[in-house]
Amino acid sequence: MSNIQQALKERILVLDGAMGTMLQAYKFTEEDFRGDRFKDYPTPLQGNNDLLSITQPEAIKTIHGKYFEAGADIVETNTFSGTTIAMADYQMEDLVYELNYQSAKIAKEVADEFTAKEPHKPRFVAGSIGPTNRTASMSPDVNDPGYRAVTFDELRIAYKQQVEALVDGGVDLLLVETVFDTLNAKAALFAIEEVKDERSIDIPVMLSGTITDASGRTLSGQTAEAFLISVSHIPLLSVGFNCALGANLLQPHLEAIASKTDFAISAHPNAGLPNAFGEYDESPEEMGEQIEEYLKKDLINIIGGCCGTSPEHIREIANIAAKYKPREAVALSTVKGSR
């Protein structure tokens, strides 16, 4: 049994909050993103947050440390866009291995520092694997429904490169997150299984979908339960949801899956819904009250924050989570049925 599986039995684990929200506070300029190494790069680089693991590593290290100090058990690597497909926007496909490796290394160094200080509370690093900016199950062209901007194999290859670098960098687990198209996620999961087989390793995998609107479906049309069923053949550490919704709106979707799987259940919602300026206003206390409802209903094993959340939000969530026992796994080996 891995350390994280043991920890899951003992307590509700706390995931970190938003990386992007924290980076915005630095107000990094184009020159900051470039650093000396990329000062003559031919394309604009501002907004490529993953690149900051190379050009502003101290900022990334500081952010991880703040989340651990706030009570997080798990931090995510700064690799949400760390595939060749996403990095094509910046003509940085060749940097994918280095970006992921360095991001994992930075996070692992900070995690090890905190674990050494508090051996009774080991800290973990989750390799963040975002959804890319392409979708495999829908056409981006309304006039050509059969067209696909990317193939399953292209996704599989891109995800495999990312996974290999994250594993080499020392992550403890992998987090396929913000899944809006389950076929993209399946390519990532397929790539992870390939790497596990080739290296004879058994690294835990978290999977987190995103319900995009009030219809209660992912962008590719699945309900929460259908999403769960479609990925339940993979040996996952946890399944859950993040992003798009605030904690209160996410609750019904967690309820829909919590009683139907023996996987751990995770959630990292946004700090409410964005306001007219695209900012998130929900205070740590407001968010904490909503998340406490998850815990009262025994829905959760792993809890954290997504867009708009800060170390203050995570501190509040960690304090609340410490009062509750983790959800007990449902006595199922698989979830049967289809949609």
Short mmCIF file of C-alpha atoms in Angstrom, two decimals:
data_model
loop_
_atom_site.label_atom_id
_atom_site.label_comp_id
_atom_site.label_asym_id
_atom_site.label_seq_id
_atom_site.Cartn_x
_atom_site.Cartn_y
_atom_site.Cartn_z
CA MET A 1 0.00 0.00 0.00
CA SER A 2 1.41 3.39 -0.98
CA ASN A 3 1.81 6.16 1.59
CA ILE A 4 -1.02 8.15 0.08
CA GLN A 5 -3.42 5.20 0.22
CA GLN A 6 -2.57 4.80 3.89
CA ALA A 7 -3.09 8.51 4.52
CA LEU A 8 -6.48 8.37 2.79
CA LYS A 9 -7.63 5.78 5.29
CA GLU A 10 -6.59 7.99 8.20
CA ARG A 11 -7.92 11.42 7.23
CA ILE A 12 -9.48 13.64 4.60
CA LEU A 13 -6.58 14.82 2.46
CA VAL A 14 -6.35 18.47 1.45
CA LEU A 15 -5.35 19.48 -2.06
CA ASP A 16 -3.84 22.90 -2.77
CA GLY A 17 -5.62 25.89 -4.31
CA ALA A 18 -5.19 27.83 -7.54
CA MET A 19 -1.73 28.30 -9.05
CA GLY A 20 -2.94 30.88 -11.58
CA THR A 21 -4.59 33.05 -8.93
CA MET A 22 -1.34 33.18 -6.97
CA LEU A 23 0.78 33.90 -10.05
CA GLN A 24 -1.47 36.80 -11.07
CA ALA A 25 -0.55 38.55 -7.83
CA TYR A 26 3.07 38.70 -9.01
CA LYS A 27 2.02 40.77 -12.06
CA PHE A 28 4.76 39.20 -14.15
CA THR A 29 5.58 41.09 -17.36
CA GLU A 30 6.56 39.68 -20.75
CA GLU A 31 10.19 40.16 -19.71
CA ASP A 32 9.61 38.20 -16.49
CA PHE A 33 8.11 35.31 -18.43
CA ARG A 34 11.06 35.33 -20.83
CA GLY A 35 13.89 35.63 -18.33
CA ASP A 36 17.42 35.74 -19.79
CA ARG A 37 17.12 32.40 -21.51
CA PHE A 38 14.15 33.29 -23.72
CA LYS A 39 14.65 37.04 -24.12
CA ASP A 40 14.92 36.72 -27.91
CA TYR A 41 12.23 34.06 -28.35
CA PRO A 42 10.20 34.73 -31.54
CA THR A 43 6.72 34.46 -29.99
CA PRO A 44 5.01 36.29 -27.09
CA LEU A 45 5.34 34.23 -23.90
CA GLN A 46 3.31 36.16 -21.32
CA GLY A 47 0.53 33.89 -20.05
CA ASN A 48 2.54 30.68 -20.42
CA ASN A 49 2.41 29.92 -16.69
CA ASP A 50 4.10 26.54 -17.08
CA LEU A 51 7.21 28.32 -18.40
CA LEU A 52 7.60 30.09 -15.05
CA SER A 53 8.91 26.82 -13.58
CA ILE A 54 12.03 27.55 -15.66
CA THR A 55 12.17 31.36 -15.68
CA GLN A 56 10.73 32.14 -12.19
CA PRO A 57 11.28 28.94 -10.18
CA GLU A 58 11.44 30.75 -6.83
CA ALA A 59 7.89 32.06 -7.30
CA ILE A 60 6.61 28.54 -8.00
CA LYS A 61 8.50 27.18 -5.01
CA THR A 62 7.10 29.91 -2.75
CA ILE A 63 3.52 29.21 -3.85
CA HIS A 64 3.85 25.48 -3.16
CA GLY A 65 5.28 26.31 0.27
CA LYS A 66 2.39 28.64 1.10
CA TYR A 67 -0.14 25.93 0.30
CA PHE A 68 1.70 23.36 2.41
CA GLU A 69 1.91 25.86 5.28
CA ALA A 70 -1.84 26.41 4.97
CA GLY A 71 -2.47 22.71 5.56
CA ALA A 72 -2.37 21.09 2.12
CA ASP A 73 -1.34 17.44 1.99
CA ILE A 74 -1.01 17.48 -1.80
CA VAL A 75 0.24 20.19 -4.17
CA GLU A 76 -0.16 20.06 -7.93
CA THR A 77 2.74 20.65 -10.27
CA ASN A 78 2.71 23.79 -12.41
CA THR A 79 2.04 21.74 -15.56
CA PHE A 80 -1.63 22.27 -16.43
CA SER A 81 -0.70 23.05 -20.06
CA GLY A 82 2.35 20.82 -20.20
CA THR A 83 1.69 18.95 -23.44
CA THR A 84 3.06 19.52 -26.93
CA ILE A 85 -0.51 20.22 -28.04
CA ALA A 86 -1.02 23.10 -25.58
CA MET A 87 2.57 24.37 -25.90
CA ALA A 88 2.15 24.70 -29.69
CA ASP A 89 0.47 28.06 -28.95
CA TYR A 90 3.89 29.34 -27.85
CA GLN A 91 6.01 27.27 -30.29
CA MET A 92 7.49 25.54 -27.26
CA GLU A 93 6.74 21.90 -28.01
CA ASP A 94 10.43 21.01 -27.65
CA LEU A 95 10.41 22.23 -24.04
CA VAL A 96 7.68 19.90 -22.81
CA TYR A 97 9.97 17.40 -21.10
CA GLU A 98 11.98 20.08 -19.32
CA LEU A 99 8.88 22.03 -18.22
CA ASN A 100 7.29 18.98 -16.64
CA TYR A 101 10.49 17.64 -15.15
CA GLN A 102 11.45 20.96 -13.55
CA SER A 103 7.92 21.58 -12.26
CA ALA A 104 7.84 18.15 -10.63
CA LYS A 105 11.32 18.60 -9.17
CA ILE A 106 10.46 21.99 -7.62
CA ALA A 107 7.24 20.69 -6.04
CA LYS A 108 8.92 17.53 -4.76
CA GLU A 109 11.73 19.51 -3.11
CA VAL A 110 9.18 21.59 -1.19
CA ALA A 111 7.12 18.51 -0.28
CA ASP A 112 10.20 16.74 1.07
CA GLU A 113 11.11 19.79 3.19
CA PHE A 114 7.69 19.78 4.83
CA THR A 115 7.62 16.00 5.29
CA ALA A 116 11.02 16.17 6.99
CA LYS A 117 9.69 18.82 9.40
CA GLU A 118 6.44 16.93 10.07
CA PRO A 119 7.00 13.20 9.46
CA HIS A 120 3.57 12.41 10.93
CA LYS A 121 2.00 14.34 8.03
CA PRO A 122 3.70 13.29 4.79
CA ARG A 123 3.26 15.71 1.88
CA PHE A 124 2.60 14.56 -1.68
CA VAL A 125 3.04 15.93 -5.19
CA ALA A 126 0.40 15.37 -7.87
CA GLY A 127 1.52 15.74 -11.47
CA SER A 128 -1.12 18.02 -12.99
CA ILE A 129 -2.31 16.88 -16.42
CA GLY A 130 -4.73 19.37 -17.96
CA PRO A 131 -7.23 18.73 -20.76
CA THR A 132 -5.32 20.42 -23.65
CA ASN A 133 -7.07 23.02 -25.83
CA ARG A 134 -8.49 20.44 -28.26
CA THR A 135 -11.40 18.05 -28.00
CA ALA A 136 -11.45 14.53 -29.41
CA SER A 137 -15.17 13.81 -29.26
CA MET A 138 -16.56 17.02 -30.78
CA SER A 139 -15.92 19.11 -33.86
CA PRO A 140 -14.72 22.71 -33.48
CA ASP A 141 -16.40 23.42 -36.84
CA VAL A 142 -20.21 23.66 -36.67
CA ASN A 143 -20.36 23.18 -40.44
CA ASP A 144 -18.45 19.89 -40.29
CA PRO A 145 -19.62 17.78 -37.33
CA GLY A 146 -17.36 14.88 -38.29
CA TYR A 147 -14.17 16.95 -38.21
CA ARG A 148 -11.72 16.52 -35.32
CA ALA A 149 -8.88 18.93 -34.55
CA VAL A 150 -6.90 16.14 -32.88
CA THR A 151 -6.82 12.33 -32.94
CA PHE A 152 -6.82 9.95 -29.99
CA ASP A 153 -3.33 8.80 -30.93
CA GLU A 154 -1.98 12.35 -31.06
CA LEU A 155 -3.37 12.95 -27.57
CA ARG A 156 -1.99 9.65 -26.28
CA ILE A 157 1.52 10.47 -27.53
CA ALA A 158 1.40 14.01 -26.10
CA TYR A 159 0.16 12.83 -22.71
CA LYS A 160 2.75 10.05 -22.60
CA GLN A 161 5.58 12.58 -23.03
CA GLN A 162 4.15 14.62 -20.16
CA VAL A 163 3.66 11.61 -17.89
CA GLU A 164 7.21 10.33 -18.43
CA ALA A 165 8.68 13.71 -17.49
CA LEU A 166 6.47 14.08 -14.41
CA VAL A 167 7.42 10.61 -13.21
CA ASP A 168 11.12 11.30 -13.84
CA GLY A 169 10.75 14.52 -11.84
CA GLY A 170 9.54 12.58 -8.82
CA VAL A 171 5.76 13.05 -8.52
CA ASP A 172 3.94 10.77 -6.09
CA LEU A 173 0.75 10.54 -8.10
CA LEU A 174 -0.82 11.80 -11.32
CA LEU A 175 -3.89 14.04 -11.54
CA VAL A 176 -5.82 14.10 -14.81
CA GLU A 177 -7.94 17.16 -14.15
CA THR A 178 -10.55 19.56 -15.50
CA VAL A 179 -11.83 16.86 -17.84
CA PHE A 180 -14.44 18.37 -20.16
CA ASP A 181 -14.07 15.70 -22.85
CA THR A 182 -13.86 12.14 -21.52
CA LEU A 183 -12.19 10.90 -24.71
CA ASN A 184 -9.26 13.25 -24.06
CA ALA A 185 -9.08 11.88 -20.51
CA LYS A 186 -9.12 8.32 -21.80
CA ALA A 187 -6.12 9.14 -23.99
CA ALA A 188 -4.32 10.44 -20.89
CA LEU A 189 -5.30 7.37 -18.86
CA PHE A 190 -4.21 5.08 -21.69
CA ALA A 191 -0.84 6.85 -21.82
CA ILE A 192 -0.44 6.52 -18.04
CA GLU A 193 -1.13 2.77 -18.21
CA GLU A 194 1.46 2.47 -21.00
CA VAL A 195 4.11 4.18 -18.89
CA LYS A 196 3.20 2.08 -15.85
CA ASP A 197 3.55 -1.12 -17.88
CA GLU A 198 6.80 -0.10 -19.57
CA ARG A 199 8.43 0.96 -16.30
CA SER A 200 6.82 -1.68 -14.08
CA ILE A 201 5.59 1.00 -11.69
CA ASP A 202 2.24 1.47 -9.99
CA ILE A 203 1.72 5.19 -9.54
CA PRO A 204 -1.67 6.30 -8.11
CA VAL A 205 -3.97 8.22 -10.47
CA MET A 206 -6.57 10.83 -9.60
CA LEU A 207 -9.19 11.79 -12.18
CA SER A 208 -11.24 14.97 -11.94
CA GLY A 209 -13.93 16.00 -14.40
CA THR A 210 -15.60 19.36 -14.79
CA ILE A 211 -19.33 20.00 -14.97
CA THR A 212 -19.53 23.00 -17.24
CA ASP A 213 -22.98 24.43 -16.57
CA ALA A 214 -26.34 24.11 -14.85
CA SER A 215 -27.31 21.20 -17.10
CA GLY A 216 -25.12 19.02 -14.90
CA ARG A 217 -23.09 17.64 -17.78
CA THR A 218 -19.51 17.76 -18.99
CA LEU A 219 -18.86 19.67 -22.22
CA SER A 220 -18.93 16.37 -24.12
CA GLY A 221 -22.40 15.66 -22.74
CA GLN A 222 -21.98 13.21 -19.88
CA THR A 223 -23.78 13.37 -16.57
CA ALA A 224 -21.72 12.85 -13.42
CA GLU A 225 -22.79 9.22 -13.16
CA ALA A 226 -22.10 8.52 -16.83
CA PHE A 227 -18.64 10.05 -16.46
CA LEU A 228 -17.94 7.75 -13.53
CA ILE A 229 -19.16 4.64 -15.36
CA SER A 230 -17.10 5.43 -18.46
CA VAL A 231 -13.82 5.54 -16.52
CA SER A 232 -14.43 2.87 -13.89
CA HIS A 233 -12.49 0.20 -15.79
CA ILE A 234 -9.26 2.07 -14.95
CA PRO A 235 -7.64 1.42 -11.53
CA LEU A 236 -8.01 4.92 -10.05
CA LEU A 237 -7.06 6.27 -6.65
CA SER A 238 -9.88 8.80 -6.82
CA VAL A 239 -12.52 10.28 -9.07
CA GLY A 240 -14.25 13.61 -8.65
CA PHE A 241 -14.85 17.09 -10.01
CA ASN A 242 -13.16 20.47 -10.11
CA CYS A 243 -13.49 23.93 -11.61
CA ALA A 244 -16.45 25.56 -13.45
CA LEU A 245 -18.74 25.63 -10.40
CA GLY A 246 -18.61 26.84 -6.83
CA ALA A 247 -18.81 24.40 -3.93
CA ASN A 248 -22.59 24.59 -3.45
CA LEU A 249 -23.38 23.95 -7.13
CA LEU A 250 -20.93 21.07 -7.28
CA GLN A 251 -22.49 19.18 -4.36
CA PRO A 252 -25.32 17.39 -6.24
CA HIS A 253 -22.81 15.94 -8.71
CA LEU A 254 -20.62 14.62 -5.91
CA GLU A 255 -23.72 13.08 -4.34
CA ALA A 256 -24.49 11.42 -7.68
CA ILE A 257 -21.22 9.46 -7.66
CA ALA A 258 -20.24 9.07 -3.99
CA SER A 259 -22.59 6.14 -3.37
CA LYS A 260 -21.71 4.39 -6.62
CA THR A 261 -17.99 3.75 -6.44
CA ASP A 262 -15.29 2.34 -4.20
CA PHE A 263 -12.80 4.90 -5.54
CA ALA A 264 -11.96 7.78 -3.22
CA ILE A 265 -13.95 10.95 -4.06
CA SER A 266 -12.21 14.27 -4.67
CA ALA A 267 -13.41 17.83 -5.21
CA HIS A 268 -11.68 21.13 -5.76
CA PRO A 269 -14.34 23.71 -6.66
CA ASN A 270 -13.89 27.35 -7.58
CA ALA A 271 -14.32 30.16 -5.07
CA GLY A 272 -17.88 30.67 -6.30
CA LEU A 273 -18.80 31.80 -9.81
CA PRO A 274 -16.86 34.57 -11.55
CA ASN A 275 -18.20 38.12 -11.33
CA ALA A 276 -18.62 40.50 -14.28
CA PHE A 277 -14.85 41.06 -14.34
CA GLY A 278 -14.03 37.35 -14.31
CA GLU A 279 -12.87 37.48 -10.68
CA TYR A 280 -13.88 35.21 -7.81
CA ASP A 281 -15.33 36.86 -4.72
CA GLU A 282 -16.14 34.02 -2.36
CA SER A 283 -14.31 34.37 0.95
CA PRO A 284 -12.57 31.46 2.68
CA GLU A 285 -15.35 31.44 5.30
CA GLU A 286 -18.14 31.36 2.68
CA MET A 287 -16.46 28.57 0.77
CA GLY A 288 -15.69 26.67 3.96
CA GLU A 289 -19.34 26.68 5.02
CA GLN A 290 -20.36 25.12 1.72
CA ILE A 291 -17.60 22.52 1.78
CA GLU A 292 -18.54 21.53 5.31
CA GLU A 293 -21.85 20.31 3.85
CA TYR A 294 -19.84 17.76 1.79
CA LEU A 295 -18.23 16.50 4.95
CA LYS A 296 -21.45 16.30 6.93
CA LYS A 297 -22.88 14.14 4.14
CA ASP A 298 -19.81 11.88 4.03
CA LEU A 299 -19.06 12.63 0.38
CA ILE A 300 -15.35 13.37 0.35
CA ASN A 301 -11.87 11.86 0.71
CA ILE A 302 -9.81 14.62 -0.94
CA ILE A 303 -10.79 18.31 -0.88
CA GLY A 304 -9.14 21.48 -2.20
CA GLY A 305 -9.74 24.57 -4.30
CA CYS A 306 -9.60 25.60 -7.95
CA CYS A 307 -9.99 29.03 -9.59
CA GLY A 308 -9.94 31.99 -7.23
CA THR A 309 -8.75 30.05 -4.19
CA SER A 310 -5.69 31.04 -2.16
CA PRO A 311 -3.76 29.69 0.82
CA GLU A 312 -6.34 31.42 3.05
CA HIS A 313 -9.09 29.33 1.45
CA ILE A 314 -7.05 26.16 1.86
CA ARG A 315 -6.31 26.95 5.50
CA GLU A 316 -10.04 27.31 6.19
CA ILE A 317 -10.83 24.10 4.31
CA ALA A 318 -8.05 22.18 6.10
CA ASN A 319 -9.29 23.32 9.51
CA ILE A 320 -12.82 22.14 8.69
CA ALA A 321 -11.67 18.85 7.13
CA ALA A 322 -9.67 18.00 10.25
CA LYS A 323 -12.92 17.71 12.21
CA TYR A 324 -14.37 14.97 10.00
CA LYS A 325 -13.58 11.40 9.10
CA PRO A 326 -12.99 10.50 5.44
CA ARG A 327 -15.80 8.99 3.42
CA GLU A 328 -15.73 5.21 3.61
CA ALA A 329 -15.46 3.48 0.27
CA VAL A 330 -18.62 1.85 -1.01
CA ALA A 331 -18.38 -1.93 -1.06
CA LEU A 332 -18.30 -2.29 -4.83
CA SER A 333 -15.69 -3.76 -7.09
CA THR A 334 -17.04 -2.03 -10.18
CA VAL A 335 -19.91 0.21 -11.12
CA LYS A 336 -22.19 -1.71 -13.42
CA GLY A 337 -24.35 -0.27 -16.14
CA SER A 338 -23.91 1.97 -19.14
CA ARG A 339 -25.14 5.24 -20.51
#
